[in-house]
Amino acid sequence: MSTKQKIVVIGGGFAGLNFVKKIDKSKFDVTLVDKHNYHTFPPLFYQVASSELDPTSICFPLRRELRKHNCHGVAFHIGKVRKIDVAAKTISTDYETTHYDKLVIALGTTNNFFGNKDLIKDVYTLKSTDQAIRIRNEILFRCERAAVEPDNEKRRRMLSFVVIGGGPAGVEIAGAVGELKRYILKRDYPGIAPDDLSITIIEGTDRLLGTMSREASDTALRDLNQLMVEVKLGRLMKTYNDNVITLDDGSTIYSEMVIWTAGVTGVPIEFSGTDYKAGRGGCFPTDQYCRIEGLEDIYAIGD
Ligand SMILES: Cc1cc2nc3c(=O)[nH]c(=O)nc-3n(C[C@H](O)[C@H](O)[C@H](O)COP(=O)(O)OP(=O)(O)OC[C@H]3O[C@@H](n4cnc5c(N)ncnc54)[C@H](O)[C@@H]3O)c2cc1C
């Protein structure tokens, strides 16, 4: 029987995996829990979505990562964490309940639809490898389908893409679809004219990449324009029904494929044995040691 304290880390993304690599395993027993058995590299999701990269280029088996980084003795458990019982010091997945002495929450973020639940089924998102593959398959199918469509109007409708959100992910995926329009169509789909494909990006504030420098915003705008991406700034999407997007100024855009990158929120998790509630956007306010304020022996790292 080990006398070491047990650290359970939930989430094997950038934060969780790096934590597990660095923590002194001679002092703690460590268990890593993730809903997937692989680690991913989110910055390149858009390249998978645009068929520029194979999914295996950005997915790395967690067990192999642990072995490669000499994390001998670190246990990996698969499971989607549903609940943390603070009083019992356990976490529960669909498959088991596991005890911890110290818990590290590293679950990252998920899509935020700002309460508009209907959007989930109507739009495409880019927060995981499977969501990126779904986008890739849909874009490829639409190009193939359009290539054999004789009716000009129907072909244009099939290739009407809109990206909601002008942050990094939105700019990247809009640019990738722009590259398809500008460079790839004429090579791979000679029967489709570039003007048959429309790609629009809609951003609520007055500039793209709002968290970056003004120079980065201006460069992104210029590059997207060169890629024939239509950029609409200072506009919010209000509704999306029957393939029609209505903006806050009342104008409408027809789109059969909407990619939503407009918001993120902390992965929702249920706490029991406490009246603790996560903060705004699912955030966990912490102290300088990443300890969650108001909870014992629970830490939060990463997004
Ligand atoms: C499209 C896109 C592009 C990006 N581009 C950049 C970039 O260019 N530069 C940059 O610095 N950052 C970029 N980021 C942000 C960067 O990816 C994140 O900051 C980083 O991944 C955060 O690390 P994390 O460990 O907190 O979360 P993640 O890396 O998201 O890891 C969370 C882990 O938790 C697991 N998990 C989630 N829910 C559960 C659950 N309930 N139970 C069990 N496991 C669960 C997931 O499977 C995942 O392995 C991008 C993100 C996206 C989505």
PDB file of N, CA and C in Angstrom, residues 6 8 10 33 81-93 96-105 269-274 296-298:
ATOM      1  N   LYS A   6      -2.357  11.066  -2.899  1.00  0.00           N
ATOM      2  CA  LYS A   6      -2.800  10.796  -4.272  1.00  0.00           C
ATOM      3  C   LYS A   6      -3.310  12.073  -4.935  1.00  0.00           C
ATOM      4  N   VAL A   8      -5.136  13.507  -8.181  1.00  0.00           N
ATOM      5  CA  VAL A   8      -5.903  13.162  -9.383  1.00  0.00           C
ATOM      6  C   VAL A   8      -5.961  14.413 -10.257  1.00  0.00           C
ATOM      7  N   ILE A  10      -7.664  15.972 -13.601  1.00  0.00           N
ATOM      8  CA  ILE A  10      -8.727  15.721 -14.582  1.00  0.00           C
ATOM      9  C   ILE A  10      -8.511  16.639 -15.788  1.00  0.00           C
ATOM     10  N   VAL A  33      -6.978  11.607 -15.568  1.00  0.00           N
ATOM     11  CA  VAL A  33      -8.279  11.170 -16.103  1.00  0.00           C
ATOM     12  C   VAL A  33      -8.631  12.067 -17.285  1.00  0.00           C
ATOM     13  N   VAL A  81     -15.473  13.187 -16.715  1.00  0.00           N
ATOM     14  CA  VAL A  81     -15.753  13.529 -15.318  1.00  0.00           C
ATOM     15  C   VAL A  81     -17.072  14.291 -15.254  1.00  0.00           C
ATOM     16  N   ARG A  82     -17.958  13.780 -14.417  1.00  0.00           N
ATOM     17  CA  ARG A  82     -19.291  14.394 -14.296  1.00  0.00           C
ATOM     18  C   ARG A  82     -19.427  15.168 -12.995  1.00  0.00           C
ATOM     19  N   LYS A  83     -18.813  14.619 -11.936  1.00  0.00           N
ATOM     20  CA  LYS A  83     -19.107  15.181 -10.624  1.00  0.00           C
ATOM     21  C   LYS A  83     -17.882  15.149  -9.717  1.00  0.00           C
ATOM     22  N   ILE A  84     -17.756  16.185  -8.901  1.00  0.00           N
ATOM     23  CA  ILE A  84     -16.731  16.202  -7.854  1.00  0.00           C
ATOM     24  C   ILE A  84     -17.460  16.245  -6.531  1.00  0.00           C
ATOM     25  N   ASP A  85     -17.219  15.229  -5.691  1.00  0.00           N
ATOM     26  CA  ASP A  85     -17.823  15.225  -4.355  1.00  0.00           C
ATOM     27  C   ASP A  85     -16.764  15.743  -3.390  1.00  0.00           C
ATOM     28  N   VAL A  86     -16.934  16.986  -3.009  1.00  0.00           N
ATOM     29  CA  VAL A  86     -15.915  17.668  -2.212  1.00  0.00           C
ATOM     30  C   VAL A  86     -15.844  17.080  -0.803  1.00  0.00           C
ATOM     31  N   ALA A  87     -16.997  16.673  -0.242  1.00  0.00           N
ATOM     32  CA  ALA A  87     -17.011  16.126   1.118  1.00  0.00           C
ATOM     33  C   ALA A  87     -16.334  14.760   1.149  1.00  0.00           C
ATOM     34  N   ALA A  88     -16.623  13.928   0.157  1.00  0.00           N
ATOM     35  CA  ALA A  88     -16.049  12.573   0.131  1.00  0.00           C
ATOM     36  C   ALA A  88     -14.668  12.548  -0.516  1.00  0.00           C
ATOM     37  N   LYS A  89     -14.254  13.669  -1.140  1.00  0.00           N
ATOM     38  CA  LYS A  89     -12.997  13.768  -1.891  1.00  0.00           C
ATOM     39  C   LYS A  89     -12.926  12.708  -2.995  1.00  0.00           C
ATOM     40  N   THR A  90     -13.954  12.700  -3.825  1.00  0.00           N
ATOM     41  CA  THR A  90     -13.976  11.776  -4.952  1.00  0.00           C
ATOM     42  C   THR A  90     -14.392  12.514  -6.226  1.00  0.00           C
ATOM     43  N   ILE A  91     -13.983  11.938  -7.357  1.00  0.00           N
ATOM     44  CA  ILE A  91     -14.535  12.391  -8.649  1.00  0.00           C
ATOM     45  C   ILE A  91     -15.232  11.191  -9.276  1.00  0.00           C
ATOM     46  N   SER A  92     -16.295  11.474 -10.037  1.00  0.00           N
ATOM     47  CA  SER A  92     -17.031  10.374 -10.681  1.00  0.00           C
ATOM     48  C   SER A  92     -17.064  10.570 -12.183  1.00  0.00           C
ATOM     49  N   THR A  93     -16.781   9.479 -12.898  1.00  0.00           N
ATOM     50  CA  THR A  93     -16.943   9.456 -14.356  1.00  0.00           C
ATOM     51  C   THR A  93     -18.098   8.488 -14.648  1.00  0.00           C
ATOM     52  N   GLU A  96     -16.518   5.025 -13.080  1.00  0.00           N
ATOM     53  CA  GLU A  96     -15.975   4.745 -11.740  1.00  0.00           C
ATOM     54  C   GLU A  96     -16.004   6.005 -10.872  1.00  0.00           C
ATOM     55  N   THR A  97     -15.796   5.755  -9.568  1.00  0.00           N
ATOM     56  CA  THR A  97     -15.611   6.858  -8.632  1.00  0.00           C
ATOM     57  C   THR A  97     -14.207   6.699  -8.044  1.00  0.00           C
ATOM     58  N   THR A  98     -13.432   7.780  -8.077  1.00  0.00           N
ATOM     59  CA  THR A  98     -12.022   7.708  -7.674  1.00  0.00           C
ATOM     60  C   THR A  98     -11.750   8.695  -6.547  1.00  0.00           C
ATOM     61  N   HIS A  99     -11.007   8.250  -5.545  1.00  0.00           N
ATOM     62  CA  HIS A  99     -10.671   9.104  -4.403  1.00  0.00           C
ATOM     63  C   HIS A  99      -9.432   9.949  -4.718  1.00  0.00           C
ATOM     64  N   TYR A 100      -9.410  11.164  -4.185  1.00  0.00           N
ATOM     65  CA  TYR A 100      -8.194  11.994  -4.300  1.00  0.00           C
ATOM     66  C   TYR A 100      -7.829  12.572  -2.940  1.00  0.00           C
ATOM     67  N   ASP A 101      -6.530  12.868  -2.760  1.00  0.00           N
ATOM     68  CA  ASP A 101      -6.116  13.717  -1.635  1.00  0.00           C
ATOM     69  C   ASP A 101      -6.032  15.161  -2.117  1.00  0.00           C
ATOM     70  N   LYS A 102      -5.484  15.313  -3.338  1.00  0.00           N
ATOM     71  CA  LYS A 102      -5.446  16.628  -3.992  1.00  0.00           C
ATOM     72  C   LYS A 102      -6.019  16.449  -5.392  1.00  0.00           C
ATOM     73  N   LEU A 103      -6.809  17.435  -5.809  1.00  0.00           N
ATOM     74  CA  LEU A 103      -7.419  17.347  -7.143  1.00  0.00           C
ATOM     75  C   LEU A 103      -6.968  18.531  -7.988  1.00  0.00           C
ATOM     76  N   VAL A 104      -6.585  18.257  -9.229  1.00  0.00           N
ATOM     77  CA  VAL A 104      -6.219  19.336 -10.149  1.00  0.00           C
ATOM     78  C   VAL A 104      -7.230  19.329 -11.294  1.00  0.00           C
ATOM     79  N   ILE A 105      -7.950  20.431 -11.431  1.00  0.00           N
ATOM     80  CA  ILE A 105      -8.929  20.540 -12.517  1.00  0.00           C
ATOM     81  C   ILE A 105      -8.242  21.206 -13.705  1.00  0.00           C
ATOM     82  N   ILE A 269     -19.169  21.431 -14.622  1.00  0.00           N
ATOM     83  CA  ILE A 269     -18.904  20.280 -13.754  1.00  0.00           C
ATOM     84  C   ILE A 269     -19.764  20.427 -12.502  1.00  0.00           C
ATOM     85  N   GLU A 270     -20.306  19.313 -12.040  1.00  0.00           N
ATOM     86  CA  GLU A 270     -21.191  19.381 -10.875  1.00  0.00           C
ATOM     87  C   GLU A 270     -20.384  19.178  -9.589  1.00  0.00           C
ATOM     88  N   PHE A 271     -20.607  20.034  -8.628  1.00  0.00           N
ATOM     89  CA  PHE A 271     -19.983  19.857  -7.308  1.00  0.00           C
ATOM     90  C   PHE A 271     -21.037  19.363  -6.330  1.00  0.00           C
ATOM     91  N   SER A 272     -20.677  18.402  -5.489  1.00  0.00           N
ATOM     92  CA  SER A 272     -21.591  18.044  -4.397  1.00  0.00           C
ATOM     93  C   SER A 272     -20.820  18.094  -3.087  1.00  0.00           C
ATOM     94  N   GLY A 273     -21.550  18.053  -1.977  1.00  0.00           N
ATOM     95  CA  GLY A 273     -20.916  18.144  -0.662  1.00  0.00           C
ATOM     96  C   GLY A 273     -20.409  19.541  -0.361  1.00  0.00           C
ATOM     97  N   THR A 274     -20.894  20.526  -1.096  1.00  0.00           N
ATOM     98  CA  THR A 274     -20.475  21.923  -0.906  1.00  0.00           C
ATOM     99  C   THR A 274     -21.513  22.813  -1.585  1.00  0.00           C
ATOM    100  N   GLU A 296     -11.275  23.047  -0.563  1.00  0.00           N
ATOM    101  CA  GLU A 296     -10.093  22.439   0.064  1.00  0.00           C
ATOM    102  C   GLU A 296      -9.402  21.489  -0.893  1.00  0.00           C
ATOM    103  N   ASP A 297      -8.099  21.607  -1.028  1.00  0.00           N
ATOM    104  CA  ASP A 297      -7.295  20.624  -1.777  1.00  0.00           C
ATOM    105  C   ASP A 297      -7.688  20.485  -3.244  1.00  0.00           C
ATOM    106  N   ILE A 298      -8.289  21.537  -3.794  1.00  0.00           N
ATOM    107  CA  ILE A 298      -8.639  21.491  -5.218  1.00  0.00           C
ATOM    108  C   ILE A 298      -7.995  22.683  -5.928  1.00  0.00           C
TER     109      ILE A 298
END
